[in-house]
Coordinates of C-alpha atoms in Angstrom, one line a residue:
M1 CA 113.6 129.7 56.9
S2 CA 117.2 130.6 56.6
Q3 CA 118.6 128.4 59.3
A4 CA 118.5 124.6 59.5
L5 CA 116.0 123.5 62.1
H6 CA 115.8 120.4 64.2
P7 CA 113.5 117.8 62.6
M8 CA 111.2 117.7 65.7
L9 CA 111.0 121.5 65.6
N10 CA 110.0 121.4 62.0
I11 CA 107.2 119.0 62.7
A12 CA 106.0 121.2 65.6
I13 CA 106.0 124.2 63.3
K14 CA 104.0 122.2 60.7
A15 CA 101.4 121.3 63.4
A16 CA 101.2 124.8 64.7
R17 CA 100.6 126.3 61.2
A18 CA 97.9 123.7 60.5
A19 CA 96.1 124.6 63.7
G20 CA 96.5 128.3 63.0
A21 CA 94.8 127.8 59.6
I22 CA 91.8 126.3 61.4
I23 CA 91.7 129.2 63.9
N24 CA 92.0 131.9 61.2
R25 CA 89.1 130.3 59.2
A26 CA 86.9 130.2 62.3
S27 CA 87.8 133.9 63.2
L28 CA 86.0 135.0 60.0
D29 CA 82.7 134.1 61.5
I30 CA 83.0 133.9 65.3
E31 CA 79.2 134.3 65.8
R32 CA 78.7 130.8 64.5
L33 CA 80.9 129.1 67.1
T34 CA 79.6 126.8 69.8
V35 CA 81.1 127.9 73.1
T36 CA 81.1 125.6 76.1
A37 CA 82.1 126.7 79.6
K38 CA 84.5 124.2 81.2
S39 CA 84.2 126.2 84.4
H40 CA 83.5 129.8 85.4
N41 CA 85.2 132.1 82.8
D42 CA 87.0 129.1 81.3
F43 CA 85.7 128.4 77.8
V44 CA 86.3 125.9 75.0
T45 CA 85.0 125.9 71.5
E46 CA 84.9 123.4 68.6
V47 CA 87.9 125.3 67.3
D48 CA 90.0 124.4 70.3
K49 CA 89.2 120.7 69.7
A50 CA 89.7 120.8 65.9
A51 CA 93.0 122.6 66.4
E52 CA 94.1 120.1 69.0
D53 CA 93.1 117.2 66.8
V54 CA 95.2 118.3 63.9
I55 CA 98.2 119.0 66.1
I56 CA 98.1 115.6 67.7
A57 CA 97.6 113.9 64.3
T58 CA 100.5 115.7 62.8
L59 CA 102.8 114.9 65.7
L60 CA 101.9 111.3 66.1
E61 CA 102.2 110.7 62.3
A62 CA 105.8 111.7 62.6
Y63 CA 106.6 110.3 66.1
P64 CA 104.0 107.6 67.0
G65 CA 106.1 106.5 70.0
H66 CA 105.9 109.9 71.7
G67 CA 103.6 110.9 74.5
I68 CA 101.0 113.7 74.4
L69 CA 99.8 116.1 77.1
A70 CA 97.1 118.4 75.7
E71 CA 94.8 120.9 77.3
E72 CA 91.6 119.5 76.1
S73 CA 92.4 115.7 76.0
G74 CA 95.0 115.4 78.7
R75 CA 97.0 112.1 78.3
E76 CA 94.4 110.3 76.2
H77 CA 96.6 110.1 73.1
G78 CA 100.2 108.9 72.4
A79 CA 102.5 106.6 74.4
K80 CA 102.0 106.8 78.1
D81 CA 105.6 105.8 79.1
S82 CA 107.6 107.7 76.6
D83 CA 110.5 110.0 77.6
F84 CA 109.3 112.3 74.9
V85 CA 106.1 114.2 75.7
W86 CA 104.5 116.9 73.5
V87 CA 102.8 119.6 75.6
I88 CA 100.0 121.3 73.7
D89 CA 97.7 124.3 74.1
P90 CA 95.8 124.4 70.8
L91 CA 94.3 127.9 71.5
D92 CA 95.8 129.9 74.3
G93 CA 93.5 132.9 74.8
T94 CA 90.2 131.3 74.0
T95 CA 88.3 134.1 75.8
N96 CA 90.1 136.7 73.6
F97 CA 89.3 134.6 70.5
I98 CA 85.5 134.3 71.0
H99 CA 85.3 138.1 71.6
G100 CA 87.3 138.9 68.4
F101 CA 90.2 140.3 70.4
P102 CA 93.2 139.3 68.4
V103 CA 95.6 138.1 71.1
Y104 CA 95.7 134.3 71.1
A105 CA 98.2 131.6 70.0
V106 CA 99.0 128.0 69.4
S107 CA 101.6 126.7 71.9
I108 CA 103.5 123.4 71.3
A109 CA 106.5 122.2 73.3
L110 CA 108.5 118.9 73.3
T111 CA 109.8 117.7 76.6
W112 CA 112.4 115.0 77.2
R113 CA 112.3 113.6 80.7
G114 CA 110.6 116.7 81.9
Q115 CA 112.9 119.2 80.2
V116 CA 111.7 121.3 77.4
Q117 CA 113.8 120.7 74.2
Q118 CA 111.8 122.2 71.4
A119 CA 109.2 125.1 71.4
V120 CA 106.8 126.8 69.1
V121 CA 104.3 129.6 69.8
Y122 CA 102.3 130.7 66.7
D123 CA 100.2 133.8 66.6
P124 CA 97.9 133.1 63.6
S125 CA 96.3 136.6 63.5
R126 CA 99.7 138.2 62.9
N127 CA 101.4 135.2 61.3
D128 CA 104.1 135.6 63.9
L129 CA 106.1 132.4 64.6
F130 CA 108.2 132.2 67.8
Y131 CA 110.4 129.1 68.1
A132 CA 113.5 127.7 69.8
S133 CA 115.6 124.6 70.2
K134 CA 117.5 124.0 73.4
G135 CA 121.0 125.5 73.0
K136 CA 120.2 127.1 69.6
G137 CA 118.8 130.5 70.4
A138 CA 115.2 131.9 70.1
Y139 CA 113.7 133.3 66.9
L140 CA 110.7 135.3 65.7
N141 CA 110.1 134.3 62.1
D142 CA 113.7 134.4 60.8
R143 CA 115.0 137.0 63.2
R144 CA 117.1 136.1 66.3
I145 CA 115.5 137.7 69.4
R146 CA 116.9 138.7 72.8
V147 CA 115.4 139.9 76.0
S148 CA 115.6 143.7 76.7
K149 CA 118.7 145.3 78.2
R150 CA 116.7 147.2 80.9
T151 CA 118.0 146.7 84.4
R152 CA 116.0 149.2 86.5
M153 CA 112.4 148.3 87.5
L154 CA 111.3 151.9 87.2
E155 CA 111.9 151.7 83.5
T156 CA 110.2 148.4 82.9
L157 CA 106.9 147.3 81.2
I158 CA 105.7 144.2 83.1
G159 CA 103.1 141.7 81.8
T160 CA 100.7 139.7 84.0
G161 CA 97.5 137.7 84.0
F162 CA 94.5 138.4 86.2
P163 CA 92.9 135.6 88.2
F164 CA 89.7 134.6 86.4
R165 CA 88.3 131.3 87.9
K166 CA 85.5 131.2 90.4
G167 CA 87.1 131.0 93.9
D168 CA 90.4 132.7 92.9
N169 CA 91.9 134.8 95.6
F170 CA 91.7 138.4 94.2
Q171 CA 92.9 140.0 97.4
R172 CA 96.2 138.1 97.3
Y173 CA 96.7 139.0 93.6
M174 CA 95.9 142.7 94.2
K175 CA 98.6 142.9 96.8
M176 CA 101.1 141.4 94.3
F177 CA 99.8 143.7 91.6
E178 CA 100.1 146.8 93.8
E179 CA 103.7 145.9 94.9
V180 CA 104.9 145.4 91.3
M181 CA 102.9 148.3 89.8
V182 CA 104.5 151.0 92.1
Q183 CA 108.0 149.7 91.1
C184 CA 107.6 149.7 87.3
A185 CA 106.7 152.1 84.4
G186 CA 103.6 150.2 83.4
M187 CA 101.7 146.8 83.5
R188 CA 99.8 145.0 80.8
R189 CA 97.4 142.0 80.7
P190 CA 97.0 140.9 77.1
G191 CA 95.3 137.5 78.0
A192 CA 97.5 134.8 76.4
A193 CA 100.4 133.6 78.7
S194 CA 102.3 131.9 75.9
L195 CA 102.4 135.1 73.9
D196 CA 103.3 137.1 77.0
L197 CA 106.3 134.9 77.6
C198 CA 107.4 135.3 73.9
Y199 CA 107.0 139.1 74.3
V200 CA 109.5 139.0 77.2
A201 CA 111.8 137.0 74.9
A202 CA 111.5 139.5 72.1
G203 CA 112.1 142.5 74.5
Y204 CA 108.5 143.9 74.2
L205 CA 108.0 143.2 77.9
D206 CA 110.8 143.3 80.5
G207 CA 109.1 140.8 82.8
F208 CA 106.0 138.7 83.4
F209 CA 104.3 137.0 86.3
E210 CA 101.0 135.0 86.8
T211 CA 99.4 132.4 89.0
G212 CA 97.0 129.6 88.2
L213 CA 98.7 128.5 84.9
S214 CA 99.1 124.9 83.7
P215 CA 102.1 123.3 81.9
W216 CA 100.6 123.7 78.5
D217 CA 100.3 127.5 79.1
V218 CA 104.0 128.0 79.8
A219 CA 106.1 125.1 78.5
A220 CA 106.9 126.5 75.1
G221 CA 107.3 130.1 76.1
S222 CA 109.7 129.2 79.0
L223 CA 112.2 127.7 76.6
I224 CA 111.9 130.6 74.2
I225 CA 112.7 133.0 77.0
T226 CA 115.7 131.2 78.3
E227 CA 117.1 130.8 74.7
A228 CA 116.6 134.6 74.4
G229 CA 118.8 135.2 77.4
G230 CA 116.1 135.5 80.1
L231 CA 115.2 133.6 83.2
V232 CA 112.1 131.7 84.3
G233 CA 111.1 130.2 87.6
N234 CA 108.5 130.1 90.3
F235 CA 108.0 132.9 92.8
T236 CA 110.9 131.8 95.0
G237 CA 113.3 131.8 92.0
E238 CA 113.6 128.0 91.6
P239 CA 113.3 126.4 88.1
D240 CA 110.4 124.1 89.2
F241 CA 107.5 126.1 87.7
L242 CA 105.8 123.8 85.2
Y243 CA 103.5 122.2 87.8
Q244 CA 103.4 124.9 90.5
R245 CA 100.8 127.2 89.0
E246 CA 103.0 130.2 89.4
I247 CA 105.6 131.7 87.1
V248 CA 107.9 134.7 86.9
A249 CA 110.1 135.6 84.0
G250 CA 112.2 138.4 82.8
T251 CA 115.6 139.8 81.9
P252 CA 118.2 138.5 84.4
R253 CA 118.3 141.7 86.5
I254 CA 114.5 142.3 86.4
Y255 CA 113.8 138.6 87.1
G256 CA 115.8 138.9 90.3
Q257 CA 113.9 142.0 91.4
L258 CA 110.5 140.4 90.6
V259 CA 111.4 137.3 92.6
K260 CA 112.4 139.5 95.6
T261 CA 108.9 141.1 95.4
L262 CA 106.9 138.0 94.7
A263 CA 108.6 135.4 97.0
P264 CA 106.3 136.2 100.0
Y265 CA 103.3 135.2 97.8
T266 CA 104.5 131.8 96.7
R267 CA 102.2 128.8 96.7
V268 CA 105.1 126.3 96.2
I269 CA 104.6 123.4 98.6
T270 CA 106.8 123.5 101.6
E271 CA 107.0 121.5 104.8
D272 CA 104.8 124.2 106.4
P273 CA 102.7 125.7 103.5
K274 CA 101.6 128.7 105.7
A275 CA 105.2 129.6 106.6
V276 CA 106.0 131.3 103.3
G277 CA 104.5 134.8 103.3
A278 CA 102.1 134.2 106.1
D279 CA 102.9 137.5 107.7
E280 CA 102.2 139.4 104.6
I281 CA 99.2 137.4 103.3
G282 CA 97.5 135.8 106.2
A283 CA 96.7 132.1 106.8
D284 CA 93.1 132.4 105.6
E285 CA 94.1 133.9 102.3
I286 CA 96.7 131.2 101.7
D287 CA 94.0 128.5 102.2
A288 CA 91.7 130.4 99.9
D289 CA 94.3 130.1 97.1
E290 CA 93.2 126.6 96.4
G291 CA 90.5 128.0 94.2
E292 CA 93.0 129.1 91.6
S293 CA 92.8 125.8 89.6
D294 CA 90.5 123.3 88.1
P295 CA 90.1 120.0 90.0
E296 CA 90.7 117.8 86.9
D297 CA 93.8 119.8 85.9
D298 CA 95.0 119.6 89.5
A299 CA 94.8 115.8 89.5
L300 CA 96.6 115.5 86.2
I301 CA 99.3 118.0 87.2
S302 CA 99.9 116.2 90.5
Q303 CA 100.2 112.9 88.6
L304 CA 102.8 114.5 86.2
Q305 CA 104.7 116.1 89.0
A306 CA 104.9 112.7 90.8
A307 CA 106.2 111.0 87.7
E308 CA 108.8 113.7 87.2
D309 CA 109.9 113.5 90.8
E310 CA 110.3 109.7 90.4
A311 CA 112.4 110.1 87.2
R312 CA 114.7 112.6 89.0
A313 CA 115.1 110.2 92.0
Q314 CA 116.0 107.3 89.6
K315 CA 118.5 109.5 87.8
A316 CA 120.1 110.6 91.2
A317 CA 120.3 107.0 92.3
A318 CA 122.0 105.8 89.1
P319 CA 125.7 104.9 89.5
V320 CA 128.1 107.6 88.3
E321 CA 130.5 106.5 85.6
P322 CA 134.2 107.3 86.4
K323 CA 135.4 110.3 84.6
R324 CA 137.7 109.5 81.7
T325 CA 140.8 111.7 81.1
R326 CA 141.8 112.1 77.5
I327 CA 145.6 111.9 76.9
T328 CA 146.9 113.6 73.8
A329 CA 149.9 112.3 71.8
A330 CA 152.0 115.2 73.0
A331 CA 151.2 114.6 76.6
K332 CA 152.0 110.9 76.2
A333 CA 155.4 111.8 74.6
A334 CA 156.2 114.2 77.4
E335 CA 155.3 111.5 80.0
V336 CA 157.7 109.0 78.3
Q337 CA 160.5 111.6 78.2
E338 CA 160.0 112.3 81.9
E339 CA 160.2 108.6 82.7
A340 CA 163.5 108.2 80.7
A341 CA 165.0 111.2 82.4
S342 CA 164.0 109.8 85.8
D343 CA 165.7 106.5 85.0
K344 CA 168.9 108.2 84.0
R345 CA 169.0 110.2 87.3
S346 CA 168.4 107.0 89.2
Q347 CA 171.2 105.2 87.4
G348 CA 173.6 108.1 88.1
R349 CA 172.8 107.9 91.8
K350 CA 173.5 104.2 91.9
R351 CA 177.0 104.7 90.3
D352 CA 177.9 107.5 92.8
D353 CA 176.9 105.3 95.7
A354 CA 178.7 102.1 94.4
P355 CA 181.7 100.9 96.6
F356 CA 185.2 101.3 95.1

């Protein structure tokens, strides 16, 4: 790669490519795979587990003191109290993979105190590597990428993800789908959220929204989008999306228009959960949305959200250091000259006022 990369990003790329090699080998004979259903329409294979194992081993070999949050193993590995946590989806788009539909990816993000700092999304079927370091821009292979310049919804191509778990509220989603569909040029549902977010970053899509996602689905892609000049948030436009199971992303102008459309459908917890969008959706439908998640994932995500809230509270309560003002040599010299001139003026006034 032409540019120097952050050491932690290099390790993430190494881990992603190792997982991609396992996935590519398995894709040559998909019929031999053992597929297990975690829940309705939510599958896992031995490839998911093997890819996750090699990612975790690679990361912990380099950074044994870091924490791990992975889709298949949760927080079983790594340090439990580290400020650094790797968020891993070893095979995003498993359903696509087991059908031979070539839209799937490895997603790895490094968070520091809840903020994503490094991100890698690797598409092994195309050998496409999306990556970003916070403040350093986003890249596809060796090429810098930016979000599209489209500003009118009527010209946009919007990505989304259909609800797929048993108990998901399809009526709520179809209302969102209809509202967005009539505003844009077209909608697409490839089936791997991490890649969808990268496609927004690269300008292939102009926006994206989905519900029911977990942190490992969106952590890496969210940084890649923001480093490409886009915006990411929940349906109300706030940056708290990792644990809210809803996400909207896009170019700055398109993001704002999507938020305006999707805000009535938010599931973000408020003092009165039925107050947001109740007129448009109906209280019964809001209650039914609770099916858009897995109970085990919900418990883990709630725990992570509580830990992040506690860390933010501690940071807010920490004493603020007084701001130091840097004084240059030129400024100091000017200050000395001003003091000398002031002394001369003062002495002159004393002579004028002295008695004869």
